[in-house]
Coordinates of C-alpha atoms in Angstrom, one line a residue:
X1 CA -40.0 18.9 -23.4
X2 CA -36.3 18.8 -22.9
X3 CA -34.6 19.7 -19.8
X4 CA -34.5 23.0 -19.0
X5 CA -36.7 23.6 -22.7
X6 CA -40.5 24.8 -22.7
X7 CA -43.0 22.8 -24.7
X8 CA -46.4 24.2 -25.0
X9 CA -50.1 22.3 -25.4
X10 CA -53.5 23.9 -25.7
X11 CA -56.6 22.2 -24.9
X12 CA -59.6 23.3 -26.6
X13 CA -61.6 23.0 -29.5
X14 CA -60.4 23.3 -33.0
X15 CA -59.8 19.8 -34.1
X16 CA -60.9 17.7 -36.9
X17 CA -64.0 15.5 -35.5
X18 CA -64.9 17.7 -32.3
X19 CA -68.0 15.8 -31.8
X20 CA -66.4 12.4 -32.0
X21 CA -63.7 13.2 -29.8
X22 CA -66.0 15.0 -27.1
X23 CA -68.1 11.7 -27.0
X24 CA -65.2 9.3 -27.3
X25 CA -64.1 11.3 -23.8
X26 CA -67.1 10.1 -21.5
X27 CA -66.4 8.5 -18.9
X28 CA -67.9 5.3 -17.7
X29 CA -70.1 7.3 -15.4
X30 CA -71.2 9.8 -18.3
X31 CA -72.1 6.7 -20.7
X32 CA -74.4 5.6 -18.3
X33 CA -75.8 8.4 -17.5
X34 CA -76.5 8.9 -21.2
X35 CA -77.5 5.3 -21.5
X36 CA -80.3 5.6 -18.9
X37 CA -81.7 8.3 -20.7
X38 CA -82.1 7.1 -23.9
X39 CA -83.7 4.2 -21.6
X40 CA -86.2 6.7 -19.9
X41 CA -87.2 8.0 -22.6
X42 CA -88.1 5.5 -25.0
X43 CA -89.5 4.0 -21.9
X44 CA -92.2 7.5 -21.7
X45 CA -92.6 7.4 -25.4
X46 CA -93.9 4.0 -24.8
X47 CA -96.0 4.5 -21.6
X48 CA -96.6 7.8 -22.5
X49 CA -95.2 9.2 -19.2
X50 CA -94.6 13.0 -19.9
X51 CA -93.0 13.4 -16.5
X52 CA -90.1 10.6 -16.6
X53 CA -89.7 11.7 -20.4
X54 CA -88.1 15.0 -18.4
X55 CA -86.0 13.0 -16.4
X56 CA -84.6 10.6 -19.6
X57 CA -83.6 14.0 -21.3
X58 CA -82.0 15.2 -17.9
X59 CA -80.3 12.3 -17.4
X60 CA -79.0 11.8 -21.6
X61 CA -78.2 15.9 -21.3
X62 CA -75.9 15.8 -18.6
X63 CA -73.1 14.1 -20.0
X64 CA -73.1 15.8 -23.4
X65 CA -73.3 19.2 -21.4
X66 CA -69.9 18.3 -19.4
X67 CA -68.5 17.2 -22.8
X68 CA -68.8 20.0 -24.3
X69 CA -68.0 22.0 -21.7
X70 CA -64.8 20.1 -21.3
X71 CA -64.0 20.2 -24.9
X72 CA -64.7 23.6 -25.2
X73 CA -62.5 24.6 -22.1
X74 CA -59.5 26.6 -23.7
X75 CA -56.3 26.3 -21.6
X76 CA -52.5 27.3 -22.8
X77 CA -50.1 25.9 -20.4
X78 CA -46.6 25.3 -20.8
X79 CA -44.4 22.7 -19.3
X80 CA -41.4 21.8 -19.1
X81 CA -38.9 18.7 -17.4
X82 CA -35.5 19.1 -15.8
X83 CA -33.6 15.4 -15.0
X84 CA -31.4 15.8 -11.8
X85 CA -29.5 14.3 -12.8
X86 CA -29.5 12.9 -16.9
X87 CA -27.0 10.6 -17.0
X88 CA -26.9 8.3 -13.6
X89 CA -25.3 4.8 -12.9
X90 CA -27.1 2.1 -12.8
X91 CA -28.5 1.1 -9.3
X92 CA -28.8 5.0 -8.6
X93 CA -31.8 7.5 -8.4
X94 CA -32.6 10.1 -10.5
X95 CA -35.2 12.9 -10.1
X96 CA -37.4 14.1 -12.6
X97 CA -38.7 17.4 -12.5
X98 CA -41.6 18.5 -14.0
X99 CA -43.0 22.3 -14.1
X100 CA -46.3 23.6 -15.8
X101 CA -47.6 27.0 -16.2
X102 CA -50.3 28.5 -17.1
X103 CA -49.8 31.2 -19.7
X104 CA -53.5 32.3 -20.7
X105 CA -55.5 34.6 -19.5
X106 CA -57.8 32.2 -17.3
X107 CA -57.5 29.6 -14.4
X108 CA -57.8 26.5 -15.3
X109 CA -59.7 23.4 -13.5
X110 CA -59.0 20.4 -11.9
X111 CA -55.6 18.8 -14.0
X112 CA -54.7 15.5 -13.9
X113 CA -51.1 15.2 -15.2
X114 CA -49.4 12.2 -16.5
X115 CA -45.9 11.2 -17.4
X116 CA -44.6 8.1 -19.6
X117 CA -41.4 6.1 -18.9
X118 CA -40.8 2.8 -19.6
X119 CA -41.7 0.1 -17.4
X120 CA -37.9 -0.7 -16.2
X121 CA -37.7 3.0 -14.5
X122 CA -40.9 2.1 -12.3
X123 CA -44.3 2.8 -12.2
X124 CA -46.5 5.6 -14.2
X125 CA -46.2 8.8 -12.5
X126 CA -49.6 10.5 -12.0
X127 CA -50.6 13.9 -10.1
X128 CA -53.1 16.0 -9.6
X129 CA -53.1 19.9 -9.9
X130 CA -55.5 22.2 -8.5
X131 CA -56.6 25.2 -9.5
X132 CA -53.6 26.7 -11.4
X133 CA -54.8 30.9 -11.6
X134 CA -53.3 32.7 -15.0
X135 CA -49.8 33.2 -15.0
X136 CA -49.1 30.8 -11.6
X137 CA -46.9 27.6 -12.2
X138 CA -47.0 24.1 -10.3
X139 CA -44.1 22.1 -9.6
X140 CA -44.1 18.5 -9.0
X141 CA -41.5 15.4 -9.2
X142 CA -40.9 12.2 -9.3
X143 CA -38.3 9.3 -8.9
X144 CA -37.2 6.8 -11.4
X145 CA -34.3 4.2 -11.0
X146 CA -33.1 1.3 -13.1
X147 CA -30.8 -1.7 -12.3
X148 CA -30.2 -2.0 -16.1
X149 CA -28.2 0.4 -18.1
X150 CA -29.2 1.8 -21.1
X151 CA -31.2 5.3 -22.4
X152 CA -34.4 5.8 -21.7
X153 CA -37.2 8.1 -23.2
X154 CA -39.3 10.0 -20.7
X155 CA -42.4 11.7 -21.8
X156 CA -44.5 12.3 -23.7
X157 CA -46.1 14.6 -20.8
X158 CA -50.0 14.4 -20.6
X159 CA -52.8 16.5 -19.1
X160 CA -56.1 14.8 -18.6
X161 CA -59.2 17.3 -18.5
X162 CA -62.8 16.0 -16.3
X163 CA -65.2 18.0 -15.8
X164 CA -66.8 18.3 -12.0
X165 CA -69.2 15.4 -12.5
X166 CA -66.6 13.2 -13.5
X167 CA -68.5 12.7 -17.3
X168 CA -66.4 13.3 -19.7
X169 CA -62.5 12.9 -19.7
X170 CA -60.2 14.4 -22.5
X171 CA -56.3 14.0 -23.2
X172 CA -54.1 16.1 -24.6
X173 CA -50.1 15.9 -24.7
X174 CA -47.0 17.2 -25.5
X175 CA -44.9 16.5 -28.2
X176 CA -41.3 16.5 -26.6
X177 CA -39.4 13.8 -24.6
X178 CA -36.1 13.7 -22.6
X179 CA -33.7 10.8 -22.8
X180 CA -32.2 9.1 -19.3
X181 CA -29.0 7.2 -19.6
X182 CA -28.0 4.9 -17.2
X183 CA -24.4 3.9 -17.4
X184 CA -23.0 1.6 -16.2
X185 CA -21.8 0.8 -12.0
X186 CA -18.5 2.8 -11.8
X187 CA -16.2 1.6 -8.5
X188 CA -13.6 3.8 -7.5
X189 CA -10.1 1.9 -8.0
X190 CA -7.0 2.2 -5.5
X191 CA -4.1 4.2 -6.9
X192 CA -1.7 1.7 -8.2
X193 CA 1.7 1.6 -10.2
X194 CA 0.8 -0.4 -13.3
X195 CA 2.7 1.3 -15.5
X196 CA 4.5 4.5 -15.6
X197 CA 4.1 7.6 -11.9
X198 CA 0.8 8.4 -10.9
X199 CA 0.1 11.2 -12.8
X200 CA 0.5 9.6 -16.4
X201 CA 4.1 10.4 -16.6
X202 CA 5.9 7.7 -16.5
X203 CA 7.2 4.8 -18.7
X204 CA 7.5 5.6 -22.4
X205 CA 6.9 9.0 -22.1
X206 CA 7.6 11.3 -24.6
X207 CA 8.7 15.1 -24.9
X208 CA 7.8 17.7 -28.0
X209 CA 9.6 20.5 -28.6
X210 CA 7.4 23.6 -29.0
X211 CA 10.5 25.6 -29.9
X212 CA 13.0 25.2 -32.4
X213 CA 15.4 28.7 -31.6
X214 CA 14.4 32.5 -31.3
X215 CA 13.1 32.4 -34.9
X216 CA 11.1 29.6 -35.0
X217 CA 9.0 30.1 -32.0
X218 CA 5.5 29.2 -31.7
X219 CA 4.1 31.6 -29.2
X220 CA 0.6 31.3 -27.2
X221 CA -1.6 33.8 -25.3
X222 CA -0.7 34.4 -21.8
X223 CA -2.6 32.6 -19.1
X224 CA -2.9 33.3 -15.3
X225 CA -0.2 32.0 -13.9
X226 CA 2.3 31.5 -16.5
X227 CA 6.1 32.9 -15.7
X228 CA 6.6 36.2 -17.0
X229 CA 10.0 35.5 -17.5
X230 CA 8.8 33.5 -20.2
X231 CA 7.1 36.2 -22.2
X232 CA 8.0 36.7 -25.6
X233 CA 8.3 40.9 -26.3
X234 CA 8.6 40.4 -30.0
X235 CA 5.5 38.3 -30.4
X236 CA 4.0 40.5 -27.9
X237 CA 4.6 43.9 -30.0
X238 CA 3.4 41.6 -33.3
X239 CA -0.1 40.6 -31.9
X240 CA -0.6 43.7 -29.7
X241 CA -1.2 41.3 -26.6
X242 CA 0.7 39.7 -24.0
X243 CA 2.3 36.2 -25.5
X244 CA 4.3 34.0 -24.0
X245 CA 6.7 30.6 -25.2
X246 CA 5.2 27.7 -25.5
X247 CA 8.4 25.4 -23.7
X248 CA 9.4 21.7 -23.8
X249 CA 6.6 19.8 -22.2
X250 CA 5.8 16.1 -21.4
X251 CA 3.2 13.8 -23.0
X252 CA 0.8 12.5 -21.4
X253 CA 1.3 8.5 -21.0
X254 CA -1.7 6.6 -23.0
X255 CA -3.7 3.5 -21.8
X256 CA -6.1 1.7 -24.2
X257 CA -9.6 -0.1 -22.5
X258 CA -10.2 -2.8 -24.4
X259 CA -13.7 -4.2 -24.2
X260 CA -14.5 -8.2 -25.3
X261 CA -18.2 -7.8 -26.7
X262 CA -18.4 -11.4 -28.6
X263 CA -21.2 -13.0 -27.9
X264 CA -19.8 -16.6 -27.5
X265 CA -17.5 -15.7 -25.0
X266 CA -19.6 -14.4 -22.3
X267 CA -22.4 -17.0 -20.8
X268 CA -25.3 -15.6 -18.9
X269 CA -27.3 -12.8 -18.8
X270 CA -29.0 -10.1 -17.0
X271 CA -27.8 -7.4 -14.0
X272 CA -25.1 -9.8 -12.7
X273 CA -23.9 -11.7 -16.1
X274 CA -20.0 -11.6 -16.9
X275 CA -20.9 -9.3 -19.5
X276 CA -22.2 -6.9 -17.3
X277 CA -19.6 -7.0 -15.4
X278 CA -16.5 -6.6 -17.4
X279 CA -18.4 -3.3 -18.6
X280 CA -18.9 -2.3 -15.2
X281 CA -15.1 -3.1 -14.9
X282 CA -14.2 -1.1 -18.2
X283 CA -16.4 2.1 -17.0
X284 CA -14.2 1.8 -13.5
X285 CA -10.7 1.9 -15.1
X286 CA -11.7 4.4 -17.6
X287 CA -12.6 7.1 -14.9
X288 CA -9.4 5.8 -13.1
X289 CA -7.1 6.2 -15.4
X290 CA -8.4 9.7 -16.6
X291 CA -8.6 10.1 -12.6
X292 CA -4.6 9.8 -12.9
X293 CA -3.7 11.9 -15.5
X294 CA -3.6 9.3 -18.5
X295 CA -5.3 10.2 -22.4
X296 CA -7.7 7.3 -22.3
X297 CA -9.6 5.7 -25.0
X298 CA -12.1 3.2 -25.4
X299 CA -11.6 0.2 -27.9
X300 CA -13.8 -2.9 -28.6
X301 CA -13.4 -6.1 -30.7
X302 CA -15.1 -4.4 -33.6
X303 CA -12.2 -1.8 -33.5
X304 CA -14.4 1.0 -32.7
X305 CA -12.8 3.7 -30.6
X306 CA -14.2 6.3 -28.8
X307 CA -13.5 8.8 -28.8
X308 CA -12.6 8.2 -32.4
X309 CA -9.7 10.2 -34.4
X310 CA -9.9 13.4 -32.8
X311 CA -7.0 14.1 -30.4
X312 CA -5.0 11.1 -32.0
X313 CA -8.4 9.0 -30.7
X314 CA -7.5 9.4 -27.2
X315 CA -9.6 11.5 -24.5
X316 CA -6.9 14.0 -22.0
X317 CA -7.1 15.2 -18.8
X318 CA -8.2 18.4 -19.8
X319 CA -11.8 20.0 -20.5
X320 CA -12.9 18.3 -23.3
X321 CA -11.8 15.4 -21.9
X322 CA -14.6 15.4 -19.5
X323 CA -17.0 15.8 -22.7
X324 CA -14.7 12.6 -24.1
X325 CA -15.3 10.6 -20.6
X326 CA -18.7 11.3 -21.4
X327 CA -19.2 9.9 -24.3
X328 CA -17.5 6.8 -23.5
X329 CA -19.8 6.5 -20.5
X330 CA -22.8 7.0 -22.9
X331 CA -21.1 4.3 -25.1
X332 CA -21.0 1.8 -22.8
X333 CA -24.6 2.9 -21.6
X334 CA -25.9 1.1 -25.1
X335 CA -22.9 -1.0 -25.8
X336 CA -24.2 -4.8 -26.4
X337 CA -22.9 -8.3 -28.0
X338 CA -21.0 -8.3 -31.2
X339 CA -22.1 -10.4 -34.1
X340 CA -17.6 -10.7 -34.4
X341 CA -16.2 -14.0 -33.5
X342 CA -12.2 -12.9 -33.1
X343 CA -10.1 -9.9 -31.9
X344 CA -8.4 -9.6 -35.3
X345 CA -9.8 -6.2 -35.7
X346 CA -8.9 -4.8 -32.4
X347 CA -5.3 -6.0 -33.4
X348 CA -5.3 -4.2 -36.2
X349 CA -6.1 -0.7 -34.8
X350 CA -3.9 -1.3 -32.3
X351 CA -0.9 -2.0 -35.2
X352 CA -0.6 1.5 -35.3
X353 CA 2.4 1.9 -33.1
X354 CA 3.1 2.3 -29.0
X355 CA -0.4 2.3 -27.5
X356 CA 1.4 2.8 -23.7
X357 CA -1.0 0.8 -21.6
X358 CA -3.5 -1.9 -22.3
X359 CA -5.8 -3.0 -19.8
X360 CA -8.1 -5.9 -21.6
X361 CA -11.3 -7.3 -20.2
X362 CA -11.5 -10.7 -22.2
X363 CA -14.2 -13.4 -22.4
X364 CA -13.9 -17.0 -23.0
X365 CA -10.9 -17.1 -25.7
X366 CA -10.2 -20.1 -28.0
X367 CA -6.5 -21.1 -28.8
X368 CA -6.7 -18.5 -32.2
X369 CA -8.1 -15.9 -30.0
X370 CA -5.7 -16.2 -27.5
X371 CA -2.6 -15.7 -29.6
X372 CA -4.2 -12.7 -31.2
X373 CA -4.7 -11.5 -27.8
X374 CA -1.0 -12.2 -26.8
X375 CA 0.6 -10.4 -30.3
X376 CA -1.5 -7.5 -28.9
X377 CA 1.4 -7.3 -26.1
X378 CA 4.0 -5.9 -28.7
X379 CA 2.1 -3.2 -29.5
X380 CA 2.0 -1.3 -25.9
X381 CA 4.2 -0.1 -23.3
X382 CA 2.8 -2.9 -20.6
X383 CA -0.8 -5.0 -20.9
X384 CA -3.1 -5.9 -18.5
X385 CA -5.9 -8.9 -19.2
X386 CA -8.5 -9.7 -16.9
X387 CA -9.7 -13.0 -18.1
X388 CA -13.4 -13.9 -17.6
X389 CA -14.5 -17.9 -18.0
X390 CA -17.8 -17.1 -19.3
X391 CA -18.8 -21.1 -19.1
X392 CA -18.2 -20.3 -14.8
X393 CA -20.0 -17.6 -14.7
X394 CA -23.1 -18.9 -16.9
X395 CA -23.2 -21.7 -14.2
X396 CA -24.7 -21.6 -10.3
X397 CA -22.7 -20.4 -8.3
X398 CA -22.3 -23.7 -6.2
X399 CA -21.8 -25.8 -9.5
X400 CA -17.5 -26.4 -9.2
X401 CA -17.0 -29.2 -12.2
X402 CA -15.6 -27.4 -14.5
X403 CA -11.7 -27.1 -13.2
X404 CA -11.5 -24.5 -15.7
X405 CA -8.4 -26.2 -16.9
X406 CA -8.8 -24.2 -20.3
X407 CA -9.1 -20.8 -18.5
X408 CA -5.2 -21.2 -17.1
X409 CA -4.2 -22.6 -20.4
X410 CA -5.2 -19.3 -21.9
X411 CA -3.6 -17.0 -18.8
X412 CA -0.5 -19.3 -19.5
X413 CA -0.4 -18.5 -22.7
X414 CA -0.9 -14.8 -22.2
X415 CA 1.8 -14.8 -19.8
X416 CA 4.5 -16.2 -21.7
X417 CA 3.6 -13.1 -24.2
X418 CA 4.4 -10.7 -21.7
X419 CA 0.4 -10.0 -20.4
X420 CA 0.3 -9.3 -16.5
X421 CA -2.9 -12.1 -17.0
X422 CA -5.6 -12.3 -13.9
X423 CA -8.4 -14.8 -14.0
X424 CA -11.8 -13.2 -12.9
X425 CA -14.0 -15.7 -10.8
X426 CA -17.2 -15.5 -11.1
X427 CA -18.6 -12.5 -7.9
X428 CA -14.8 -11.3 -7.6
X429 CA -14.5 -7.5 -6.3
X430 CA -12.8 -5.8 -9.0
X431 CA -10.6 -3.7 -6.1
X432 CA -9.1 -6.4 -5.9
X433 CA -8.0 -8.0 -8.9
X434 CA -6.5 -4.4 -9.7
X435 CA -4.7 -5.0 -6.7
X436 CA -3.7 -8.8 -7.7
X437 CA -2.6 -7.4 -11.3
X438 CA -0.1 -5.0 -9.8
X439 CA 1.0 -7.3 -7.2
X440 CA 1.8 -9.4 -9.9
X441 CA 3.1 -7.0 -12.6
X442 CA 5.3 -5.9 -9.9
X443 CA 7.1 -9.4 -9.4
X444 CA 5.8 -9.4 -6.2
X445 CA 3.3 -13.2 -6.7
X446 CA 2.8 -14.8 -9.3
X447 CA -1.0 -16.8 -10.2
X448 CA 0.7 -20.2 -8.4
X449 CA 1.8 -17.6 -5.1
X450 CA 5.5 -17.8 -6.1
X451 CA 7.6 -14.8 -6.3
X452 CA 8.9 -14.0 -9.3
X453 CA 10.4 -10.5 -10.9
X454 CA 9.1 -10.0 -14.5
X455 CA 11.4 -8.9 -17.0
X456 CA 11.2 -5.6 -17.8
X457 CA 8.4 -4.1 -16.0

């Protein structure tokens, strides 16, 4: 059962092992009842009591009656799940839809219907359905919500069969699931000026020529809206449809998200961790900057990129980029600690030429990483690290004896390479530090509260 897809289940007879699994369906009222029989009548044999002889085989007939009633009851439903909706941030609710329908020819009994999810997304959901007549439809839902991110697997749905004595219980299921993914807490960002105007055209942008003179025009298909002084009449006659130039236009700026996932450089774990976090924060400045206009990609220490080398491995601000900022989202749904130990790879895809911006979320760096981190500066337009100290955040928060001395040697060092370098305290709002990192690209303060102007922003 997929959302908005139909899966079917019949329950009924035609299995291997009928009897077994009719009798492997009593309940714990039915094999008493059964038991108590056997027991009355051996108990007559022996007395030779004619009379409670009857009432052992009353009592054993029952429950084999309402078993094979129940396993001879022939139902064809169909069912289906739609998630409202399937891909929801973590904290949030979702719904879960469920529909079923009964497609045969009779009404069916007393349902009992059943859902799996995982023990993260809450408890078992369980209903019960009346009377369903042939051809009528139930609708029920549910509620599941999970502080974790991740995908989850709802289903299989099952239907539970009892008969009106309550002897005899049988299962049957479906064979389809749906997937939840929970991505990660996304908090809108203020607009700032980081790098380039708010709309992604601004430092280091670039201009292509789509045009080359009246014979070497590469005409398009005309669009609501365009000019119609722009139309070209001899590509128009050609085609036998309205075509119009395709003019100088400006690209888009670029920023690069650069997520640390080594292990060793994050300390603690679960819903509030530093790792956790600096995804959180990677998720926020992705929909930002795609918010603003920018072709965004996603890049990690293992120099995986998403959305990969489509599109020159950057996502626009277009339609498909939406399908792009979904995948990243769904990325960082599942995205977990590297086995790496340096950024060297990262460095290397980003040795490919002017990146624009680079906004980094780093985790504890040693002096090597650290001047692999700062080479990363002459590769992009402007760079923007948020520096985690993932000993600080693995401690209490009231534990202070660490004067994370070696967290400002590495935003020093960052610095002097030209980084705009913020160091992220451990239950920082993130509003704020992208506030603090354009105060401070900007010349306005530097990390000691001096003013300072920096050189060539």
């Amino acid at each position: 059962m997929t959302s908005g897809a139909t899966g079917q289940a019949e329950t009924g007879r035609g299995e291997k092992g009928g009897a077994r699994t009719a009798l492997a369906g009593l309940t714990t009222r039915g094999r008493s009842f059964l038991a108590a029989g056997i027991a009355a009548a051996i108990c007559a044999y022996v007395l030779g009591q004619p009379d409670l002889l009857r009432v052992g085989l009353l009592l054993a007939a029952l429950p084999l009656v309402c078993a094979a009633v129940v396993y001879r009851t022939r139902y064809r439903v169909a069912g289906s799940r739609r998630l409202s909706p399937a891909r929801v941030p973590a904290g949030s609710e979702a719904r879960v839809h469920l529909r079923m329908d009964n497609v045969s020819r009779l009404p069916t009994g007393l349902l009992m219907l059943q859902d799996r999810v995982p023990y993260v997304l809450g408890p078992r959901p369980r209903f019960v359905l009346d009377r369903v007549e042939a051809g009528g439809r139930r609708e029920v839902s549910y509620r599941v919500r999970s502080d974790l991110r991740g995908r989850y697997p709802l289903g299989p749905l099952q239907l539970r069969l009892n008969d009106p004595f309550g002897m005899c219980e049988l299962t049957r299921s479906f064979s389809t699931y749906d997937t939840l993914t929970v991505i990660p807490r996304v908090e809108p960002l203020p607009p700032v000026r980081l790098t380039g105007e708010a709309k992604g055209y601004g430092e280091g942008r670039q201009r292509s020529l789509a045009l080359a003179g009246e014979d070497d025009v590469i005409p398009r298909g005309y669009r609501y809206g365009d000019d119609l002084r722009r139309v070209h009449w001899r590509s128009t006659a050609r085609y036998g449809e309205l075509m119009v130039r395709r003019e100088e236009q400006p690209q888009r700026s670029r920023c690069t998200v650069l997520l640390d996932t080594r292990g060793p450089a994050f300390g603690g774990a679960g819903p509030d961790s530093a790792f956790e976090w600096a995804v959180s924060a990677t998720a926020s400045v992705l929909v930002h900057m795609l918010e603003r206009g920018f072709s965004v990609r996603l890049l990690t220490d293992t120099g995986n990129s998403v959305p990969g080398e489509g599109a020159d491995g950057f996502a626009g601000a277009n339609q498909e980029s939406a399908d792009a900022a979904g995948l990243m989202m769904d990325t960082l749904a599942v995205i977990d600690h590297s086995d790496g130990t340096g950024l060297s790879r990262a460095y290397d895809v980003l040795r490919g030429g002017n990146e624009g911006l680079l906004v980094a979320f780093l985790g504890d760096l040693d002096e090597e990483q650290a001047a692999v981190a700062a080479k990363m500066r002459q590769r992009s337009g402007g760079a923007v690290a948020f520096l985690l100290d993932g000993d600080s955040w693995g401690r209490e928060p009231n534990d202070v004896s660490d004067p994370m001395n070696r967290t400002e040697e590495r935003l020093r060092m960052l610095r002097e390479a030209g980084w705009t370098a913020v160091s992220v305290p451990r239950g920082a709002p993130l509003t704020e530090l992208w506030r603090q990192a354009d105060r401070e690209r900007s010349g306005v303060v530097t990390a000691g509260g001096t003013s300072r102007r920096e050189a060539g922003s």
